[in-house]
Coordinates of C-alpha atoms and ligand atoms in Angstrom, one line a residue:
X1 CA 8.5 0.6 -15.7
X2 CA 4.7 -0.3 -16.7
X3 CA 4.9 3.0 -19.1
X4 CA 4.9 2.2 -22.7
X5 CA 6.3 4.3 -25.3
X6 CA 3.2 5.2 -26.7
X7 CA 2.1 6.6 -23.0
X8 CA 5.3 9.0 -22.8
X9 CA 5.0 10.1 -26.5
X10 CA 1.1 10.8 -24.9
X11 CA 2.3 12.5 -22.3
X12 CA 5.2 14.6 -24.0
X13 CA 2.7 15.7 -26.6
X14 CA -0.1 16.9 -24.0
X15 CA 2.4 18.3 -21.0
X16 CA 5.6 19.4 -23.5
X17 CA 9.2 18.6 -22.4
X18 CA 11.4 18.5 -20.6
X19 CA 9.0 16.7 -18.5
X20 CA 9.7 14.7 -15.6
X21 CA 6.9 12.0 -15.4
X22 CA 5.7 9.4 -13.0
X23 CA 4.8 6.1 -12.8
X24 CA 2.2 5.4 -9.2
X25 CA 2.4 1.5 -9.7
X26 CA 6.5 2.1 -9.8
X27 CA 6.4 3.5 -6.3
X28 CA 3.9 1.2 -4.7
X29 CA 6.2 -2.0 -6.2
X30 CA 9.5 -0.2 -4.7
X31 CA 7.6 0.5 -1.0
X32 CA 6.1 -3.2 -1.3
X33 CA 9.9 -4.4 -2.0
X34 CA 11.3 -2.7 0.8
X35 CA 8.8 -3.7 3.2
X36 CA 9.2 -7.1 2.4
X37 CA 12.9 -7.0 3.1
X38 CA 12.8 -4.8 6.1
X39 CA 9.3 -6.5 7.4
X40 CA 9.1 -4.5 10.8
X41 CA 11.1 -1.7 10.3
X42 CA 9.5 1.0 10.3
X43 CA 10.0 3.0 7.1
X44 CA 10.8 7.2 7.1
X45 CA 11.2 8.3 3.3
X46 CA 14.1 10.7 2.8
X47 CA 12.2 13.4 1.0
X48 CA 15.2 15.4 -0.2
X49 CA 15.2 12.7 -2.7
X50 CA 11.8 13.8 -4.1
X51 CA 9.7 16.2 -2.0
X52 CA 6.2 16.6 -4.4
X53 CA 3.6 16.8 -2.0
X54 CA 1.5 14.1 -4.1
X55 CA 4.1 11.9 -3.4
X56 CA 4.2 12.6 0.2
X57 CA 0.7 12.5 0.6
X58 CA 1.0 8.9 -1.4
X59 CA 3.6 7.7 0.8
X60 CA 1.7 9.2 4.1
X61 CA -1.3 7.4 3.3
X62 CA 0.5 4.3 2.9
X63 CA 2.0 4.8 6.7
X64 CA 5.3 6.0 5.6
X65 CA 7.2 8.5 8.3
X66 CA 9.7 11.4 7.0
X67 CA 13.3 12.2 7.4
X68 CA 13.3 16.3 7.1
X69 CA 17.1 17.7 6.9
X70 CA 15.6 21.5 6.2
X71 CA 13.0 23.9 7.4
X72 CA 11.6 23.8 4.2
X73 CA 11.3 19.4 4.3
X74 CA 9.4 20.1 7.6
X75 CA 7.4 22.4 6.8
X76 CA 6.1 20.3 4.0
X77 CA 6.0 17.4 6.2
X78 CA 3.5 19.3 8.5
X79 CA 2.2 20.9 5.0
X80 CA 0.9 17.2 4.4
X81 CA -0.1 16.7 8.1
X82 CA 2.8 14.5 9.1
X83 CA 3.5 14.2 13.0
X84 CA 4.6 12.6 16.0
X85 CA 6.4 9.6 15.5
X86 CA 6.2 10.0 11.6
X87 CA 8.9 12.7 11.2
X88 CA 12.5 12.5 12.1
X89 CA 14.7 16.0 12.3
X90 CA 17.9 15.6 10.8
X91 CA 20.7 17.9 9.1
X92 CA 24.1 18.7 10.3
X93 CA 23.3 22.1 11.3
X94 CA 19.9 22.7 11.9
X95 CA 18.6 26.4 12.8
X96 CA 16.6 27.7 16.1
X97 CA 13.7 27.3 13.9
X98 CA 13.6 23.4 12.9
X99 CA 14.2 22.6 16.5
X100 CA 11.2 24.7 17.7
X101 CA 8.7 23.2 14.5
X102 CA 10.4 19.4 15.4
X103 CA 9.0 20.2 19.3
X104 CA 5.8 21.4 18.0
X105 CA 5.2 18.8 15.7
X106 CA 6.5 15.8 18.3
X107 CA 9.4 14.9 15.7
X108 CA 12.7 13.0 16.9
X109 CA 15.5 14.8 16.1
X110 CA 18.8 13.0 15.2
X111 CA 21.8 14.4 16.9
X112 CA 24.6 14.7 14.7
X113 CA 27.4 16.3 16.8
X114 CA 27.8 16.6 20.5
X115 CA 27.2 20.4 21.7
X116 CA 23.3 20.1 19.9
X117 CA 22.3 18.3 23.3
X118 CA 22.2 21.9 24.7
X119 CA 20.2 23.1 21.6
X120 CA 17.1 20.6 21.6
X121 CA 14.1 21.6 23.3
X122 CA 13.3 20.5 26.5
X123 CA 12.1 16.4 26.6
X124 CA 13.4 15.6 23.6
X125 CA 13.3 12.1 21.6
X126 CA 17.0 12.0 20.2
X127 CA 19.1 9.4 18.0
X128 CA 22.6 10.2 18.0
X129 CA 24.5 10.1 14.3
X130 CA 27.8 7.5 14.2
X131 CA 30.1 8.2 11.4
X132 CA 31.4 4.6 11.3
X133 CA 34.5 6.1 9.3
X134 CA 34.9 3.6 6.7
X135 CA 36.3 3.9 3.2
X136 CA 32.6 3.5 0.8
X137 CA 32.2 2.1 -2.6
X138 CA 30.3 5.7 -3.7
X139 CA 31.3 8.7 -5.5
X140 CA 33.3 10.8 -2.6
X141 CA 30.3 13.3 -2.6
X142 CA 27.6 10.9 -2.1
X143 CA 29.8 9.1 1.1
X144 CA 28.9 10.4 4.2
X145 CA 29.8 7.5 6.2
X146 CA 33.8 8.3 5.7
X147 CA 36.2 9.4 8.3
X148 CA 36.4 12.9 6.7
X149 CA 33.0 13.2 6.2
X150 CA 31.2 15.9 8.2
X151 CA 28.6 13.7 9.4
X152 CA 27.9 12.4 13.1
X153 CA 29.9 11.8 15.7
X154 CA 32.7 9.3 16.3
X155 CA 32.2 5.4 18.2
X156 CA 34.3 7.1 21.0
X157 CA 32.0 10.2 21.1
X158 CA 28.5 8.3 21.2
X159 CA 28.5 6.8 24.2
X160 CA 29.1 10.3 26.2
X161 CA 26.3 11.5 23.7
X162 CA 24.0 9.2 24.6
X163 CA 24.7 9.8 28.5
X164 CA 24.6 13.9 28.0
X165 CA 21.4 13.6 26.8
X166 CA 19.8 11.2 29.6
X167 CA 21.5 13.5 32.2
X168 CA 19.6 16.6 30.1
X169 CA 16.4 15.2 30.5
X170 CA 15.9 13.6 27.1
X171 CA 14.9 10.7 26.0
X172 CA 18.3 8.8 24.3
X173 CA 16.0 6.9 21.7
X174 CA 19.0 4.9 20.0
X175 CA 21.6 5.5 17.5
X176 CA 21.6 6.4 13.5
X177 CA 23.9 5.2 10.7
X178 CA 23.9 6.6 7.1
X179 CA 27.1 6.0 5.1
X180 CA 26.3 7.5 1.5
X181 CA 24.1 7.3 -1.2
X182 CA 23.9 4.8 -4.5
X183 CA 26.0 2.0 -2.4
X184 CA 25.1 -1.2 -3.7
X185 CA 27.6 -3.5 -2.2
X186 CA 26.2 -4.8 0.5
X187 CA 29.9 -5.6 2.4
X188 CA 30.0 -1.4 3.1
X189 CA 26.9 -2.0 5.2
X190 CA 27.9 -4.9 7.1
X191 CA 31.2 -3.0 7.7
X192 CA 29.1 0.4 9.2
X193 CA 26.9 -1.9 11.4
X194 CA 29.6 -4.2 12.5
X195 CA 31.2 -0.8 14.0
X196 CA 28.2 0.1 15.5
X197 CA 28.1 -3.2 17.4
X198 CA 31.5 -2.4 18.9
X199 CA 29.5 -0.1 21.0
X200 CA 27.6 -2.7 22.9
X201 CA 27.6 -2.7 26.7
X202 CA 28.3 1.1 26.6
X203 CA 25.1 2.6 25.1
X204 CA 23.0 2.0 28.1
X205 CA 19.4 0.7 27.1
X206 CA 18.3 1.4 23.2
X207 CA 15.2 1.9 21.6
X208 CA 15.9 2.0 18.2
X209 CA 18.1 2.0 15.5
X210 CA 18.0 4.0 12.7
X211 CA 19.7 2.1 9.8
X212 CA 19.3 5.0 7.2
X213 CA 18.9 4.5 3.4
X214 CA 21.5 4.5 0.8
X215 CA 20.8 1.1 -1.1
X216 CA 21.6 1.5 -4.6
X217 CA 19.4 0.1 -7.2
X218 CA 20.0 -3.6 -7.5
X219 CA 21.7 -3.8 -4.1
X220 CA 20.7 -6.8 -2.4
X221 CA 18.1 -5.3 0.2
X222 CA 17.0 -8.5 1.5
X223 CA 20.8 -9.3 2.5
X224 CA 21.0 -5.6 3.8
X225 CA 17.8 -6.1 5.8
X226 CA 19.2 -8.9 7.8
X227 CA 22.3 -7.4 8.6
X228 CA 20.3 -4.4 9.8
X229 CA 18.1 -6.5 11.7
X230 CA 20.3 -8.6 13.1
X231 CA 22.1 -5.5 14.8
X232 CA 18.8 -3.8 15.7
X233 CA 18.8 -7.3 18.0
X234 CA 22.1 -6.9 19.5
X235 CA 20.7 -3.4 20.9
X236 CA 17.5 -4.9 21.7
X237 CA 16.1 -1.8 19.6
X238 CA 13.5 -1.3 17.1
X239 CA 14.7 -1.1 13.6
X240 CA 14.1 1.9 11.3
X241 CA 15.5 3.1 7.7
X242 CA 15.5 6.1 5.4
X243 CA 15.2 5.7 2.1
X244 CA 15.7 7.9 -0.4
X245 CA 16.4 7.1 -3.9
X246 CA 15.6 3.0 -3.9
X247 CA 12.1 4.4 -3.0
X248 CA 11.8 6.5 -5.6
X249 CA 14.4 6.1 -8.4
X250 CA 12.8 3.6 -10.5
X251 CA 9.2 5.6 -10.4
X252 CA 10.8 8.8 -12.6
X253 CA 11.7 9.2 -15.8
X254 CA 12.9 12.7 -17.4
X255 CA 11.2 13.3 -21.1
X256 CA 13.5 15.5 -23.4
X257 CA 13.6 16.2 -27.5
X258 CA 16.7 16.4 -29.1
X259 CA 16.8 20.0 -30.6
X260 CA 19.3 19.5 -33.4
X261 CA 23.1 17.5 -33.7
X262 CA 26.5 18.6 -34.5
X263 CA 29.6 16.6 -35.3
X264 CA 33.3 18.4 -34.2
X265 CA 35.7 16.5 -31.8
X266 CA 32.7 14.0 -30.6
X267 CA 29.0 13.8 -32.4
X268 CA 26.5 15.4 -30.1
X269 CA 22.9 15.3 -29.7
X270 CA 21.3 18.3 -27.9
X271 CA 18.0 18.3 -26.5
X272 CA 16.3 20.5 -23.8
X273 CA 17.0 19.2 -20.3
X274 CA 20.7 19.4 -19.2
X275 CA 22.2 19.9 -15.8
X276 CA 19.5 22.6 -14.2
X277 CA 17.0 19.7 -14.6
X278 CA 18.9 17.0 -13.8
X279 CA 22.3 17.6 -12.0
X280 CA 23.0 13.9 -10.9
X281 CA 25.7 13.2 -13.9
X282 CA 27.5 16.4 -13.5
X283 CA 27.7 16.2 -10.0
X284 CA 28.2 12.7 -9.2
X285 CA 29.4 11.4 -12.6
X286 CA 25.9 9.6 -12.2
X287 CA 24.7 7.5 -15.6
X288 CA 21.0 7.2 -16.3
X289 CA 19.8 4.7 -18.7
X290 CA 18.8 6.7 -21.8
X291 CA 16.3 5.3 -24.2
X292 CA 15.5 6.4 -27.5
X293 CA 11.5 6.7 -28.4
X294 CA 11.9 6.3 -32.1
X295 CA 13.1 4.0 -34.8
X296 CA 15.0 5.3 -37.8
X297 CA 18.1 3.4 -39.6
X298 CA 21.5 4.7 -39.0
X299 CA 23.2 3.9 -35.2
X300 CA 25.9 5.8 -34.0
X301 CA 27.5 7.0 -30.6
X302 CA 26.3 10.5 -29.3
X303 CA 27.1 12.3 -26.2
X304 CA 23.5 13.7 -25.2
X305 CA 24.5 17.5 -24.2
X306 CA 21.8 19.8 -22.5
X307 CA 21.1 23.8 -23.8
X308 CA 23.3 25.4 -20.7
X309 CA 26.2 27.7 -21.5
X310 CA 28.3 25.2 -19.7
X311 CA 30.9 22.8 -20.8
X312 CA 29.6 19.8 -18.0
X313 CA 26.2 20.2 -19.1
X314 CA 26.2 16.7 -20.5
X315 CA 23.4 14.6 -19.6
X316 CA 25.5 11.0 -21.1
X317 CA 28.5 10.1 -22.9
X318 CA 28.2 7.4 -25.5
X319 CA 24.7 6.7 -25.8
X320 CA 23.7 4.8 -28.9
X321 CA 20.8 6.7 -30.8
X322 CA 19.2 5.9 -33.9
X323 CA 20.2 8.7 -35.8
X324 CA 18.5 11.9 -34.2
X325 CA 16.4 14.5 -35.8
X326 CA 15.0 17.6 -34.5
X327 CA 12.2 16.3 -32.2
X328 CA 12.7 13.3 -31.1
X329 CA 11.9 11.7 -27.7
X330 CA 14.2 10.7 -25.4
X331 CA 13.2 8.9 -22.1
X332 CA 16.1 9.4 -19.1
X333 CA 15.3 6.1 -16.7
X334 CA 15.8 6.4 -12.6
X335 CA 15.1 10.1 -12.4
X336 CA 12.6 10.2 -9.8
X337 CA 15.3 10.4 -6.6
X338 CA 17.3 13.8 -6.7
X339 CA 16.2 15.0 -10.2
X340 CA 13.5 17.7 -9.9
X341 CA 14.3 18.1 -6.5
X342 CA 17.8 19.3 -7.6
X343 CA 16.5 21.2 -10.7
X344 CA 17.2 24.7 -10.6
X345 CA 16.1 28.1 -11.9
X346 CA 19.9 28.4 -13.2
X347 CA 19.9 30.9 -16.3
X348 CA 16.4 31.7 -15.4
X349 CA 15.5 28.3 -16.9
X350 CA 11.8 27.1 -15.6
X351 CA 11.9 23.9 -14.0
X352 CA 9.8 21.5 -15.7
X353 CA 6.5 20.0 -15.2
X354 CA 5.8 16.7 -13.5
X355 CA 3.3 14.5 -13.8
X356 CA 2.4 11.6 -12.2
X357 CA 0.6 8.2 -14.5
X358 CA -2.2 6.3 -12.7
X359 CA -4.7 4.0 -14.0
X360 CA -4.5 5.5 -17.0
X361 CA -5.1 8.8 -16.0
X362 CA -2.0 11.5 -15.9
X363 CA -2.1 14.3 -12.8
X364 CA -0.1 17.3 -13.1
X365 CA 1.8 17.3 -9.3
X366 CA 3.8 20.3 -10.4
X367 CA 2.7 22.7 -13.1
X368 CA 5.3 24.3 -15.3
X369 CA 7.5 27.3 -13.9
X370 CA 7.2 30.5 -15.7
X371 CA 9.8 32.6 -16.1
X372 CA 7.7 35.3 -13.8
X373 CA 7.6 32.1 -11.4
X374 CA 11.2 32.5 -11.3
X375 CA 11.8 36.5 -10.9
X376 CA 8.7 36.9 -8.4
X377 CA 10.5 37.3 -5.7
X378 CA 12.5 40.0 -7.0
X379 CA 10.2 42.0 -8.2
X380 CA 8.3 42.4 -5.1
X381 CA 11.4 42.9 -3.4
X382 CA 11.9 46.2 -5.7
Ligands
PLP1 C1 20.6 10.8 6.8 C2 20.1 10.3 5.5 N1 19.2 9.3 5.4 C3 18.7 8.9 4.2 C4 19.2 9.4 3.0 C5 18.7 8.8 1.8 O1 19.7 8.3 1.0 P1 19.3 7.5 -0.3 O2 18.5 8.4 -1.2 O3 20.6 7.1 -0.9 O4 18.5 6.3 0.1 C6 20.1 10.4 3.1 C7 20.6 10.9 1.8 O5 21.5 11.7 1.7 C8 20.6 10.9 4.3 O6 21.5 11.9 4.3

């Protein structure tokens, strides 16, 4: 990360904590690294990763489509002025409504279980999900590429998918893959589009193929791209892939300040962000690189716990800290991919600012919540 310590002390100071902050050079390095791995492809970003509309509008301007698994992802995608061929529909069970906006908006949709060829709208563009039903190297919750997984449809099903929509009057575009999330062993991708070329000779003519994301940080993505590729060419089809986190990971950090210590059965250091600003460790077991933004004498091993009422709410376990007072700054790396956007309102708890560095310059993208923010909705309601 180009941010220095002295820049998230800066920002900490000006914007108070916890604050998620973000670096603009971060994100342009991960898009250029992806694009020169995938070359062609053409790139939709998987915004449930991070949906701030700056960094839409960012990742728009820079020719990037968008993968939308809600009514509330498409309606920022058309929010931002997204269209046509730079949106893709997705979600295992979408509602009346997201197929009517996809029409509107000329989205493909991405067909995820057999009986939704009677739901699109008439003319559709449609890729057709294969679960490739393969054991992943992820946490279970993050693999949706697995046999019991509820995503897509089987290699037996697909073919008949593909044909039911050409005999509806659609356009059969291709097929999808997306086995998980955080994989960084390259084999499980090989494995999910070696099954996929077991369907050759039985898909009738293919456009694309829709690789999806996945690729944990570090993974080797120019090894994943030719895999990718190299089936994309056994179709004949155009390649495309949906990143989420590798896009954006690297570009967040979360900003918190310890609030006090305590030693009983384990020492812990508590500061103000926990698991309703960033869920990833209690709900994936997930372990973000914690940095300390001070020097004092006197290491020791903490387990960094947040201000919930909850015995999970533990944002690390054994993190070495140099002995931590009230107020210090700690920086929590490769939170930009499914922290605020899984931040919640939990204990009527505001969800933090974000701000975004660039050329020196910080931009709040989100301001603070309040807690009238938060009980709005209720209120008018009554
Ligand atoms: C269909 C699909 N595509 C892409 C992604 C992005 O995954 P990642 O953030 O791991 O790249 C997801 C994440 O769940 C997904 O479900």
């Amino acid at each position: 990360m180009s941010l220095t310590s002295e820049h998230l002390h800066a920002a900490a100071q000006q914007y108070g904590t916890p604050l998620y902050v973000y670096d603009a050079t971060e994100l342009d390095a991960a898009l250029a690294r992806i694009r020169a791995a995938f070359g062609t492809a053409r790139v939709y970003y998987a915004m449930k990763a991070n949906p701030n509309l700056t960094l839409l509008r960012r990742l728009h301007a820079q020719g990037v489509g968008f993968e939308c698994v809600s009514p509330g992802e498409l309606a920022r995608a058309q929010h931002i002025g997204a269209a046509g061929e730079r949106i893709i529909v997705n979600g295992p069970a979408k509602t009346p409504g997201e197929y009517a906006l996809g029409a509107r908006l000329g989205a493909t949709f991405i067909l995820d279980r057999e009986d939704e060829v009677a739901l699109l709208p008439p003319s559709s563009r449609a890729l057709v999900r294969v679960n490739p039903a393969l054991n992943i190297s992820t946490h279970d919750h993050l693999a949706t590429g697995a046999a019991h997984s509820k995503f897509g449809v089987t290699l037996e099903q697909a073919p008949r998918v593909l044909a039911a929509l050409r005999a509806a009057g659609h356009t059969a575009l291709g097929l999808h893959v997306h086995i998980g999330s955080a994989i960084r062993d390259a084999r499980d991708f090989t494995a999910a589009f070696g099954r996929l070329t077991e369907l050759r000779g039985q898909t009738g003519p293919l456009g694309v193929l829709d690789a999806g994301g996945g690729w944990g940080l570090g993974a080797d993505l120019h090894g994943i791209a030719r895999e990718a590729h190299a089936t994309a060419a056994t179709f004949g089809a155009q390649l495309w892939v949906e990143p989420g986190r590798y896009l954006v990971a690297q570009a967040g950090t979360l900003l918190t300040r310890v609030i006090g210590t305590k030693r009983t059965g384990r020492n812990f250091t508590l500061v103000d962000a926990g698991m309703t600003e960033l869920l990833r460790p209690m709900l994936y077991g997930a372990q973000h690189p914690v940095t300390p933004l001070w020097h004092r004498e006197g290491t020791g091993t903490w387990d960094l716990a947040g201000p919930a009422c909850e015995s999970g709410d533990l944002l690390a376990r054994d993190v070495t800290l140099p002995a931590p007072q009230a107020g210090d700054l700690l920086a929590i790396g490769e939170a930009g991919a499914y922290g605020a956007a899984m931040s919640s309102n939990y204990l009527t708890r505001a969800r933090p600012a974000e701000v975004l560095h660039e050329n020196g310059t910080w931009t709040v993208i989100r301001r603070r919540e309040t807690p009238q923010d938060i009980w709005q909705a209720e209120d008018a309601a009554g």
